Amino acid sequence: MAAEVLLDHEQQYKMLEAEILRFVHKPGDIISESSLCQRFGLSRTPARSLLQRLQSNGLIRIEPKRGSIVTKLNLNVINQLIYERFAVETMVLRDYIAACNPADVERVRFLFYQLKDVAAPYFDDREAFDTSRFLTVDLSMHSEWFRRMNLDYLWQRLSSPQSSYTRFCMLDILSGNNVPDVLEEHGQLLHLIESGNTTDLEPLLRRHLYGGIRRIGSRIYTTYVDYFEPFGGDERAAFKET
Amino acid sequence: MAAEVLLDHEQQYKMLEAEILRFVHKPGDIISESSLCQRFGLSRTPARSLLQRLQSNGLIRIEPKRGSIVTKLNLNVINQLIYERFAVETMVLRDYIAACNPADVERVRFLFYQLKDVAAPYFDDREAFDTSRFLTVDLSMHSEWFRRMNLDYLWQRLSSPQSSYTRFCMLDILSGNNVPDVLEEHGQLLHLIESGNTTDLEPLLRRHLYGGIRRIGSRIYTTYVDYFEPFGGDERAAFKET
DNA sequence: TTTCGACTGCTTGTATACAAGATATTGACA
DNA sequence: TGTCAATATCTTGTATACAAGCAGTCGAAA
C-alpha cells in the first residue's frame, strides 16, 4: 500500500484518533512507531510525536521498550465524566432557558426538526440512515446552548475526545440503538425551552446523559468486556444512575 | 551551572510546570530546546518531548522554526473554567451534604481547623505564614467531597494545571490577599455541611469560586496586563460575575 | 519430554547530523 | 545618514544510527 503522503500532521492525528474512537483500532491493539512510519511515509521522530499526542489524550499508553497499546475504557472514569457533563449542562441549560429570546428558541426548534429529518430513515429505510450525520446534529443542539452562553471553550473541553468517554458514547452510537431515546429526549428538552420550565430539567438531563450506560447495559460485561479495564470494587453501582 | 542530571523525565516535567505556574517563566518568555538540553543534560529528543507535553497542557505554544513561548492567560477561558468548576462543585457538594454521615462532617471540620491553624500566622506574624501549605489544605477540603462521592478522577481533572486557570489562581494566591476570604468562605461551607442546608450553597460557592476574579480586579488591566492575551470584545463582562 | 539458556528480532529511548525557515546582524551602496 | 540585500545565527523539523530492554524461538542438555 502506498504511503498516505498527502496528509499533514494534523490530518494524520485526526485520522488515527477517529480510528481509535470508532474501534478500528480496538482497546489492547498495538500501534507501533514503525507502522506509522510505513503508513504515512514518516521517519520515527514525527511518528513518535503522533503517538505521544495520542497518549496525552488518553487514547494509547506507551510502554517503554514494549510498545504502544490502545487503552481500554474505564467505567469508573466514564461515570465521572458523565457526572461532570450532567452537572455542567444542567446549569448551562438552566441559564440558557433564563436568558434565551424567541429567536434563540427558533434556532433550537430548527435544529430539532433537522434531527427528526435525519432520524426519519432510521424507522423507514434503515439502510439510508446516516449515523454520523445524526450524531453531528445531536451534538449541534447541545453546543447551541453553550455557544449562546459564550461557553464555547467549555463545550469543546467537554466534547473533545479525551479518555474513555467519547469511545463509550461511540459504542452506543455505532449500535444505533440510541436514536429513539435521543429523539424523544431532545424533543422534551425543546419543550422545556419553549415553556421556560426549569424544574423538570435535571431529571430529564440525567436520563439523557446516563442513557448510554442504560442502553449498553450488561453488554459491558459480555459483548464488550474486552474493551473495558477489569472491574474492581463496586463499579456495578454505576447502573443505579447515582 | 552543572546539569540537573538526577531528575527523571517526570520530575523534569513537574519542575518546568511548577516554574511556569509560579511565573518563574512568565507569559511570553521563551523556553528553547537547547536551554533544556543544557539544564537537564539531555539531547534534543527528550527535550522536545518535554516541550510537547507542556504544549499539550496549554502552558507553552511551539511555533515552528521560531521557538517555544510560554502562553498568556486568556480571561475568557478562565471564566469558562470557573463556570465549569462552579457547576460541578455545586452539584458535588449538594450530593455530599445529602450523603455524608457524622464521621464525614468531622473530617471536614478537622480540615477547616487545620486551615485556620495554617492561616493564623497570616494575621499575627506574616513572615511565618506558609502560602504553599495554606493552598494545600484549602484544596484538600475541596477534594474531600469529591473523594467521598467517588469522584477522584473528576477532581483531578478539574484541579490539574491545564490551560490558564491554575496560573490565574496562582496570581491570586501569590499576592496572599485571598487568605481572609478563603478562610471565611470555607467556614461558611462547613456551616452548611453541618446544618445540612443546601439552599444557600449555590450563591456561596459562586462567591467563593469567582473570588479570584473579584480580588485581582482591575490589576488584570494594569499590573498583570502583560500576562494576559489582548482583550477583544466584551470580556470585561467577567466582572459582573455572570 | 521437560527445562533452561542463548539468541534473534521486535519494541521504544537517545544522540546527533542535516534541513530549512525566521530573525538579527552586518556592510555595501545611494 | 538611510536603505536594503547578503549573511550569520538562531530556532525547530526530520532522518537515522545506535542503545537497550522485552519476548518469543530454537535447540541442547538432563
Coordinates of C-alpha atoms (C1' of nucleotides) in Angstrom, one line a residue:
Chain A
M1 CA 0.0 0.0 0.0
A2 CA 1.3 3.4 -0.9
A3 CA 2.1 5.7 2.0
E4 CA -0.6 8.4 2.7
V5 CA 1.8 11.2 1.9
L6 CA -0.8 13.8 1.2
L7 CA -1.7 14.4 4.9
D8 CA -0.2 16.9 7.2
H9 CA 0.4 16.1 10.9
E10 CA -2.9 17.4 12.0
Q11 CA -4.8 15.3 9.5
Q12 CA -2.7 12.2 10.4
Y13 CA -3.5 12.8 14.0
K14 CA -7.2 13.2 13.4
M15 CA -7.3 10.1 11.3
L16 CA -5.7 8.0 14.0
E17 CA -7.9 9.5 16.6
A18 CA -11.0 8.7 14.6
E19 CA -9.9 5.2 14.0
I20 CA -9.4 4.6 17.7
L21 CA -12.7 6.3 18.6
R22 CA -14.5 4.1 16.0
F23 CA -12.8 0.9 17.3
V24 CA -10.9 0.3 14.0
H25 CA -8.0 0.1 16.5
K26 CA -9.5 -1.8 19.4
P27 CA -8.5 -1.5 23.0
G28 CA -5.5 -3.7 23.5
D29 CA -4.3 -3.3 19.9
I30 CA -0.7 -2.3 19.3
I31 CA 0.2 0.7 17.2
S32 CA 3.9 0.7 16.7
E33 CA 6.1 3.6 15.5
S34 CA 7.2 1.6 12.5
S35 CA 3.7 1.0 11.4
L36 CA 3.0 4.8 11.3
C37 CA 6.3 5.3 9.5
Q38 CA 5.3 3.0 6.7
R39 CA 1.7 4.1 6.6
F40 CA 2.3 7.9 6.5
G41 CA 5.8 7.8 5.0
L42 CA 7.4 9.4 8.1
S43 CA 10.6 8.9 9.9
R44 CA 10.4 7.8 13.5
T45 CA 10.6 11.3 15.0
P46 CA 7.3 12.7 13.7
A47 CA 5.7 9.2 14.2
R48 CA 6.7 9.4 17.9
S49 CA 5.1 12.8 18.1
L50 CA 1.8 11.4 16.9
L51 CA 1.9 8.6 19.5
Q52 CA 2.9 10.9 22.3
R53 CA -0.1 13.2 21.4
L54 CA -2.4 10.2 21.4
Q55 CA -1.1 9.2 24.8
S56 CA -1.6 12.7 26.3
N57 CA -5.2 12.4 25.3
G58 CA -5.5 9.0 26.9
L59 CA -6.1 7.1 23.8
I60 CA -3.0 4.9 23.9
R61 CA -0.4 4.1 26.5
I62 CA 3.2 4.0 25.6
E63 CA 5.1 1.2 27.4
P64 CA 8.8 1.8 27.2
K65 CA 10.7 -0.8 25.2
R66 CA 7.5 -2.8 24.7
G67 CA 5.0 -0.9 22.6
S68 CA 2.1 1.5 22.3
I69 CA -1.2 0.0 23.2
V70 CA -4.7 1.3 22.7
T71 CA -6.1 1.9 26.2
K72 CA -9.1 0.2 27.5
L73 CA -12.2 2.0 28.7
N74 CA -12.5 2.6 32.4
L75 CA -16.1 2.5 33.5
N76 CA -15.3 4.4 36.7
V77 CA -13.8 7.3 34.7
I78 CA -16.7 7.2 32.3
N79 CA -19.2 7.6 35.1
Q80 CA -17.3 10.6 36.5
L81 CA -17.2 12.3 33.1
I82 CA -20.9 11.8 32.7
Y83 CA -21.4 13.3 36.1
E84 CA -19.3 16.3 35.0
R85 CA -21.3 16.7 31.8
F86 CA -24.5 16.3 33.7
A87 CA -23.6 18.9 36.3
V88 CA -22.3 21.4 33.8
E89 CA -25.1 21.0 31.2
T90 CA -27.8 21.3 33.8
M91 CA -26.5 24.7 34.9
V92 CA -25.9 25.8 31.3
L93 CA -29.3 24.9 30.2
R94 CA -30.9 26.4 33.2
D95 CA -29.1 29.7 32.5
Y96 CA -29.9 29.4 28.8
I97 CA -33.6 29.0 29.4
A98 CA -33.5 32.1 31.6
A99 CA -31.6 34.1 29.0
C100 CA -32.9 33.0 25.6
N101 CA -35.1 35.1 23.4
P102 CA -37.7 33.9 20.8
A103 CA -35.0 33.9 18.0
D104 CA -32.9 31.6 20.1
V105 CA -35.8 29.2 20.7
E106 CA -36.5 29.2 17.0
R107 CA -32.9 28.2 16.3
V108 CA -33.2 25.2 18.7
R109 CA -36.5 24.3 17.1
F110 CA -34.9 24.3 13.7
L111 CA -32.1 22.0 14.9
F112 CA -34.6 19.6 16.4
Y113 CA -36.6 19.4 13.2
Q114 CA -33.4 18.8 11.4
L115 CA -32.6 16.0 13.9
K116 CA -36.1 14.5 13.2
D117 CA -35.4 14.6 9.4
V118 CA -32.1 12.9 9.8
A119 CA -33.7 10.3 12.0
A120 CA -36.6 9.5 9.8
P121 CA -34.8 6.9 7.7
Y122 CA -33.9 5.1 10.9
F123 CA -37.6 4.0 11.1
D124 CA -38.5 3.8 7.4
D125 CA -35.4 2.8 5.5
R126 CA -32.7 1.7 7.8
E127 CA -30.1 1.4 5.1
A128 CA -30.4 5.1 4.3
F129 CA -29.9 6.2 7.9
D130 CA -26.8 8.3 8.3
T131 CA -25.4 7.6 11.8
S132 CA -22.6 10.1 11.5
R133 CA -24.9 12.9 10.5
F134 CA -27.3 12.1 13.3
L135 CA -24.5 12.4 15.8
T136 CA -23.5 15.7 14.3
V137 CA -26.9 17.3 14.6
D138 CA -27.4 15.8 18.0
L139 CA -24.2 17.5 19.2
S140 CA -25.0 20.7 17.4
M141 CA -28.1 21.1 19.6
H142 CA -26.1 20.7 22.8
S143 CA -23.4 23.1 21.5
E144 CA -26.1 25.6 20.7
W145 CA -26.8 26.4 24.4
F146 CA -23.1 26.6 25.2
R147 CA -22.5 28.9 22.3
R148 CA -25.3 31.1 23.2
M149 CA -24.0 31.5 26.7
N150 CA -20.4 32.2 25.5
L151 CA -19.1 28.9 26.7
D152 CA -17.7 27.6 23.5
Y153 CA -14.4 26.6 25.1
L154 CA -16.1 24.7 27.8
W155 CA -18.2 22.8 25.3
Q156 CA -15.1 22.0 23.4
R157 CA -13.5 20.8 26.6
L158 CA -16.4 18.6 27.4
S159 CA -16.9 17.1 24.0
S160 CA -13.2 16.6 23.0
P161 CA -12.3 13.0 22.5
Q162 CA -10.2 12.5 25.6
S163 CA -10.0 9.5 27.7
S164 CA -12.7 6.9 27.7
Y165 CA -16.0 8.8 27.4
T166 CA -16.1 9.6 23.7
R167 CA -15.4 6.0 22.9
F168 CA -18.1 4.8 25.2
C169 CA -20.6 7.1 23.5
M170 CA -19.4 5.7 20.2
L171 CA -20.3 2.1 21.4
D172 CA -23.8 3.4 22.0
I173 CA -24.0 5.2 18.7
L174 CA -22.5 2.6 16.4
S175 CA -25.1 0.1 17.5
G176 CA -27.7 2.7 16.6
N177 CA -30.0 1.9 19.5
N178 CA -29.8 5.4 20.9
V179 CA -31.8 7.0 18.1
P180 CA -35.3 6.7 19.6
D181 CA -34.2 7.8 23.0
V182 CA -32.2 10.7 21.7
L183 CA -35.0 11.9 19.5
E184 CA -37.5 11.7 22.4
E185 CA -35.3 13.4 24.9
H186 CA -34.3 16.2 22.6
G187 CA -37.9 16.8 21.9
Q188 CA -38.6 17.1 25.7
L189 CA -35.6 19.4 26.0
L190 CA -37.1 21.6 23.3
H191 CA -40.4 21.6 25.1
L192 CA -38.8 22.8 28.3
I193 CA -37.0 25.5 26.5
E194 CA -40.2 26.6 24.8
S195 CA -42.1 26.7 28.0
G196 CA -39.4 28.1 30.2
N197 CA -39.7 25.3 32.6
T198 CA -36.6 24.5 34.6
T199 CA -37.9 22.4 37.4
D200 CA -38.1 19.2 35.2
L201 CA -34.7 19.9 33.7
E202 CA -32.4 18.0 36.0
P203 CA -34.1 14.6 35.9
L204 CA -34.5 14.9 32.1
L205 CA -30.8 15.6 31.6
R206 CA -29.9 12.9 34.0
R207 CA -31.9 10.4 31.9
H208 CA -30.5 11.8 28.7
L209 CA -26.8 11.8 29.7
Y210 CA -26.9 8.5 31.5
G211 CA -28.8 6.9 28.6
G212 CA -25.6 5.4 27.1
I213 CA -24.9 3.3 30.3
R214 CA -28.6 2.3 30.4
R215 CA -28.7 1.1 26.8
I216 CA -25.3 -0.6 26.7
G217 CA -26.3 -2.3 30.0
S218 CA -24.9 -5.7 30.7
R219 CA -23.1 -5.8 27.3
I220 CA -20.3 -4.1 29.2
Y221 CA -19.7 -7.5 30.9
T222 CA -20.4 -9.6 27.9
T223 CA -20.1 -8.4 24.3
Y224 CA -17.8 -5.5 25.0
V225 CA -16.0 -7.0 28.0
D226 CA -12.6 -6.9 26.2
Y227 CA -12.9 -3.2 25.6
F228 CA -13.0 -2.4 29.3
E229 CA -10.5 -2.5 32.1
P230 CA -11.1 -5.3 34.5
F231 CA -13.7 -4.2 37.1
G232 CA -12.6 -4.0 40.6
G233 CA -14.8 -3.0 43.6
D234 CA -18.3 -1.8 43.3
E235 CA -18.4 -0.2 39.8
R236 CA -21.5 -2.1 39.0
A237 CA -23.2 0.5 41.2
A238 CA -23.0 2.6 38.0
F239 CA -26.3 1.1 36.9
K240 CA -28.1 2.7 39.7
E241 CA -27.7 6.0 37.9
T242 CA -26.3 7.7 41.0
Chain B
M1 CA 25.9 25.6 36.2
A2 CA 26.0 21.8 36.4
A3 CA 23.2 20.0 34.6
E4 CA 20.5 18.7 36.9
V5 CA 21.1 15.1 35.9
L6 CA 19.5 13.5 38.9
L7 CA 16.0 14.0 37.8
D8 CA 13.9 11.6 35.6
H9 CA 11.6 12.8 33.0
E10 CA 8.6 13.1 35.3
Q11 CA 10.5 15.2 37.7
Q12 CA 11.8 17.4 35.0
Y13 CA 8.3 18.0 33.7
K14 CA 6.9 18.7 37.1
M15 CA 9.7 21.2 37.7
L16 CA 9.1 23.1 34.5
E17 CA 5.4 23.0 35.1
A18 CA 5.8 24.5 38.6
E19 CA 8.1 27.2 37.3
I20 CA 5.5 28.2 34.7
L21 CA 2.7 28.1 37.2
R22 CA 4.6 30.3 39.6
F23 CA 5.6 32.8 36.9
V24 CA 9.3 32.0 37.1
H25 CA 8.9 31.6 33.4
K26 CA 6.4 34.5 32.6
P27 CA 3.9 34.5 29.8
G28 CA 5.8 35.5 26.6
D29 CA 9.1 34.0 27.8
I30 CA 10.9 31.7 25.5
I31 CA 12.0 28.2 26.5
S32 CA 14.2 26.7 23.8
E33 CA 15.1 23.1 23.4
S34 CA 18.7 23.9 23.7
S35 CA 18.2 25.5 27.1
L36 CA 16.5 22.3 28.4
C37 CA 19.4 20.3 26.9
Q38 CA 21.9 22.2 28.8
R39 CA 20.0 22.5 32.0
F40 CA 19.0 18.8 32.3
G41 CA 21.8 17.3 30.4
L42 CA 19.6 15.9 27.7
S43 CA 19.8 15.5 24.0
R44 CA 17.2 17.3 21.8
T45 CA 14.8 14.3 21.5
P46 CA 13.8 14.1 25.2
A47 CA 13.9 17.9 25.5
R48 CA 11.4 18.1 22.6
S49 CA 9.2 15.6 24.4
L50 CA 9.1 17.8 27.5
L51 CA 8.1 20.8 25.4
Q52 CA 5.4 18.9 23.5
R53 CA 4.0 17.8 26.8
L54 CA 3.9 21.3 28.1
Q55 CA 2.2 22.4 24.9
S56 CA -0.5 19.7 25.1
N57 CA -1.3 21.1 28.6
G58 CA -1.6 24.6 27.2
L59 CA 1.4 26.0 29.1
I60 CA 3.6 26.8 26.1
R61 CA 3.0 27.2 22.4
I62 CA 5.6 25.7 20.0
E63 CA 5.9 27.9 16.9
P64 CA 7.7 26.0 14.2
K65 CA 11.2 27.3 13.4
R66 CA 10.7 30.2 15.8
G67 CA 10.6 29.0 19.3
S68 CA 8.5 27.8 22.2
I69 CA 6.7 30.5 24.1
V70 CA 5.0 30.5 27.5
T71 CA 1.4 31.1 26.7
K72 CA -0.5 34.1 28.0
L73 CA -3.6 33.7 30.1
N74 CA -7.0 34.0 28.4
L75 CA -9.6 35.7 30.6
N76 CA -12.4 34.2 28.5
V77 CA -11.1 30.7 29.0
I78 CA -10.6 31.4 32.7
N79 CA -14.2 32.4 33.1
Q80 CA -15.4 29.3 31.4
L81 CA -13.3 27.1 33.6
I82 CA -14.5 28.8 36.7
Y83 CA -18.1 28.3 35.4
E84 CA -17.3 24.6 35.0
R85 CA -15.8 24.3 38.4
F86 CA -18.8 26.2 39.9
A87 CA -21.4 24.0 38.1
V88 CA -19.7 20.7 39.1
E89 CA -18.8 21.6 42.7
T90 CA -22.3 22.9 43.4
M91 CA -23.7 19.6 42.4
V92 CA -21.0 17.6 44.2
L93 CA -21.4 19.5 47.4
R94 CA -25.2 19.2 47.2
D95 CA -24.9 15.4 46.8
Y96 CA -22.2 15.3 49.5
I97 CA -24.4 17.1 52.0
A98 CA -27.2 14.7 51.3
A99 CA -25.0 11.7 51.7
C100 CA -22.5 12.5 54.4
N101 CA -22.6 11.0 57.9
P102 CA -21.3 12.4 61.2
A103 CA -17.8 10.9 60.7
D104 CA -17.6 12.7 57.3
V105 CA -18.6 16.0 58.8
E106 CA -16.0 15.5 61.5
R107 CA -13.3 15.1 58.8
V108 CA -14.3 18.3 57.1
R109 CA -14.3 20.1 60.5
F110 CA -10.8 18.8 61.2
L111 CA -9.6 20.1 57.8
F112 CA -11.2 23.5 58.5
Y113 CA -9.5 23.8 61.9
Q114 CA -6.2 22.8 60.2
L115 CA -6.8 25.6 57.7
K116 CA -7.4 28.1 60.5
D117 CA -4.1 27.0 62.1
V118 CA -2.2 27.4 59.0
A119 CA -3.8 30.8 58.4
A120 CA -3.1 32.1 61.9
P121 CA 0.4 33.4 61.1
Y122 CA -1.1 35.4 58.2
F123 CA -2.7 37.8 60.8
D124 CA -0.1 37.5 63.6
D125 CA 3.3 37.0 62.1
R126 CA 3.2 37.5 58.3
E127 CA 6.7 36.2 57.9
A128 CA 5.9 32.8 59.3
F129 CA 2.8 32.3 57.0
D130 CA 3.2 29.4 54.7
T131 CA 1.4 30.2 51.4
S132 CA 2.1 26.8 49.9
R133 CA 0.7 24.9 52.9
F134 CA -2.3 27.1 53.0
L135 CA -3.1 26.3 49.4
T136 CA -2.6 22.5 50.1
V137 CA -5.1 22.5 53.0
D138 CA -7.5 24.7 51.0
L139 CA -7.5 22.2 48.2
S140 CA -7.7 19.2 50.5
M141 CA -11.0 20.4 51.8
H142 CA -12.4 20.7 48.2
S143 CA -11.0 17.3 47.3
E144 CA -12.6 15.8 50.4
W145 CA -16.2 16.0 49.0
F146 CA -15.1 14.7 45.6
R147 CA -13.3 11.8 47.3
R148 CA -16.2 11.0 49.4
M149 CA -18.5 10.8 46.4
N150 CA -16.1 8.6 44.5
L151 CA -15.2 11.4 42.0
D152 CA -11.4 11.4 42.5
Y153 CA -10.8 11.4 38.7
L154 CA -13.1 14.4 38.2
W155 CA -11.4 16.3 41.0
Q156 CA -8.0 15.5 39.4
R157 CA -9.4 16.7 36.0
L158 CA -10.7 20.0 37.4
S159 CA -7.6 20.8 39.5
S160 CA -4.9 19.7 37.1
P161 CA -2.7 22.5 35.9
Q162 CA -4.1 22.9 32.4
S163 CA -4.5 26.0 30.4
S164 CA -4.8 29.4 32.1
Y165 CA -6.9 28.7 35.2
T166 CA -4.3 27.3 37.6
R167 CA -2.0 30.2 36.8
F168 CA -4.8 32.7 37.4
C169 CA -5.4 31.2 40.8
M170 CA -1.7 31.4 41.4
L171 CA -1.7 35.2 40.8
D172 CA -4.4 35.4 43.5
I173 CA -2.5 33.2 45.9
L174 CA 1.0 34.6 45.5
S175 CA -0.3 38.0 46.4
G176 CA -1.7 36.4 49.6
N177 CA -4.8 38.5 49.5
N178 CA -7.1 35.6 49.3
V179 CA -6.5 34.3 52.8
P180 CA -9.3 36.1 54.7
D181 CA -11.9 35.4 52.0
V182 CA -10.9 31.7 51.7
L183 CA -11.0 31.3 55.5
E184 CA -14.4 33.0 55.8
E185 CA -16.0 31.1 52.9
H186 CA -14.7 27.7 54.0
G187 CA -16.1 28.4 57.4
Q188 CA -19.5 29.1 55.8
L189 CA -19.2 25.9 53.7
L190 CA -18.5 23.9 56.9
H191 CA -21.5 25.5 58.5
L192 CA -23.8 24.5 55.6
I193 CA -22.5 20.9 55.8
E194 CA -23.1 20.8 59.5
S195 CA -26.6 22.1 59.2
G196 CA -27.5 20.1 56.0
N197 CA -28.5 23.4 54.3
T198 CA -28.3 23.3 50.6
T199 CA -30.4 26.3 49.6
D200 CA -27.6 28.8 50.3
L201 CA -25.0 26.6 48.7
E202 CA -25.0 28.0 45.2
P203 CA -24.5 31.7 46.0
L204 CA -21.8 30.8 48.5
L205 CA -19.9 28.7 46.0
R206 CA -20.3 31.3 43.3
R207 CA -18.8 33.9 45.6
H208 CA -16.0 31.5 46.6
L209 CA -15.0 30.4 43.1
Y210 CA -15.3 33.8 41.4
G211 CA -13.4 35.3 44.3
G212 CA -10.1 35.3 42.4
I213 CA -11.5 37.5 39.6
R214 CA -13.1 39.8 42.3
R215 CA -9.8 40.2 44.2
I216 CA -7.5 40.5 41.2
G217 CA -9.9 43.0 39.7
S218 CA -8.6 45.8 37.6
R219 CA -5.0 44.6 38.1
I220 CA -5.8 42.4 35.1
Y221 CA -5.6 45.5 33.0
T222 CA -2.7 47.2 34.8
T223 CA -0.2 45.3 36.9
Y224 CA -0.7 42.0 35.2
V225 CA -1.7 43.2 31.8
D226 CA 1.4 41.6 30.1
Y227 CA 0.3 38.2 31.5
F228 CA -2.9 38.2 29.6
E229 CA -3.9 37.9 26.0
P230 CA -5.2 41.1 24.5
F231 CA -8.8 41.6 25.3
G232 CA -11.2 41.7 22.5
G233 CA -15.0 42.2 22.7
D234 CA -16.8 42.3 26.0
E235 CA -14.7 40.2 28.3
R236 CA -14.9 42.9 30.9
A237 CA -18.4 41.5 31.5
A238 CA -16.5 39.0 33.6
F239 CA -16.7 41.4 36.5
K240 CA -20.4 41.1 36.6
E241 CA -20.0 37.5 37.9
T242 CA -22.4 36.1 35.4
Chain C
dT1 C1' 9.5 -34.9 27.5
dT2 C1' 10.9 -31.2 30.1
dT3 C1' 13.8 -27.4 31.3
dC4 C1' 16.6 -23.7 30.7
dG5 C1' 19.7 -20.7 28.4
dA6 C1' 21.4 -18.4 24.3
dC7 C1' 19.8 -16.0 20.6
dT8 C1' 17.1 -13.5 17.2
dG9 C1' 14.0 -10.0 16.3
dC10 C1' 11.0 -6.9 18.0
dT11 C1' 9.9 -2.6 20.6
dT12 C1' 10.9 2.3 22.2
dG13 C1' 14.8 5.6 24.1
dT14 C1' 18.6 8.6 22.9
dA15 C1' 22.0 11.2 20.4
dT16 C1' 23.2 13.7 16.5
dA17 C1' 23.8 15.3 11.7
dC18 C1' 21.5 17.8 8.5
dA19 C1' 17.4 20.6 6.5
dA20 C1' 15.0 24.7 6.3
dG21 C1' 12.6 28.6 8.0
dA22 C1' 12.8 33.1 10.9
dT23 C1' 15.3 36.8 12.6
dA24 C1' 19.1 39.7 13.7
dT25 C1' 23.4 41.5 12.1
dT26 C1' 26.3 43.5 9.0
dG27 C1' 28.0 46.0 5.4
dA28 C1' 27.8 48.0 0.9
dC29 C1' 25.7 51.4 -1.7
dA30 C1' 23.0 55.5 -2.6
Chain D
dT1 C1' 22.7 59.0 7.2
dG2 C1' 19.4 55.8 5.5
dT3 C1' 18.1 51.7 2.8
dC4 C1' 18.3 47.3 1.6
dA5 C1' 20.3 43.0 0.5
dA6 C1' 23.5 39.3 1.8
dT7 C1' 24.7 36.7 5.5
dA8 C1' 25.3 34.7 10.0
dT9 C1' 23.0 32.6 13.6
dC10 C1' 19.3 31.4 15.9
dT11 C1' 15.1 28.4 16.1
dT12 C1' 12.5 23.8 15.3
dG13 C1' 11.7 19.7 11.9
dT14 C1' 13.4 15.4 10.1
dA15 C1' 16.1 11.3 9.3
dT16 C1' 18.8 7.9 11.1
dA17 C1' 22.4 5.2 13.6
dC18 C1' 22.9 3.2 17.8
dA19 C1' 21.5 1.7 22.7
dA20 C1' 19.0 -1.2 25.5
dG21 C1' 15.1 -3.7 27.2
dC22 C1' 11.5 -7.3 26.4
dA23 C1' 9.7 -11.6 24.3
dG24 C1' 9.3 -15.4 21.8
dT25 C1' 12.1 -19.2 19.3
dC26 C1' 15.0 -22.7 18.9
dG27 C1' 18.0 -26.1 20.5
dA28 C1' 20.8 -28.6 23.6
dA29 C1' 21.1 -31.0 27.8
dA30 C1' 19.1 -33.5 31.6

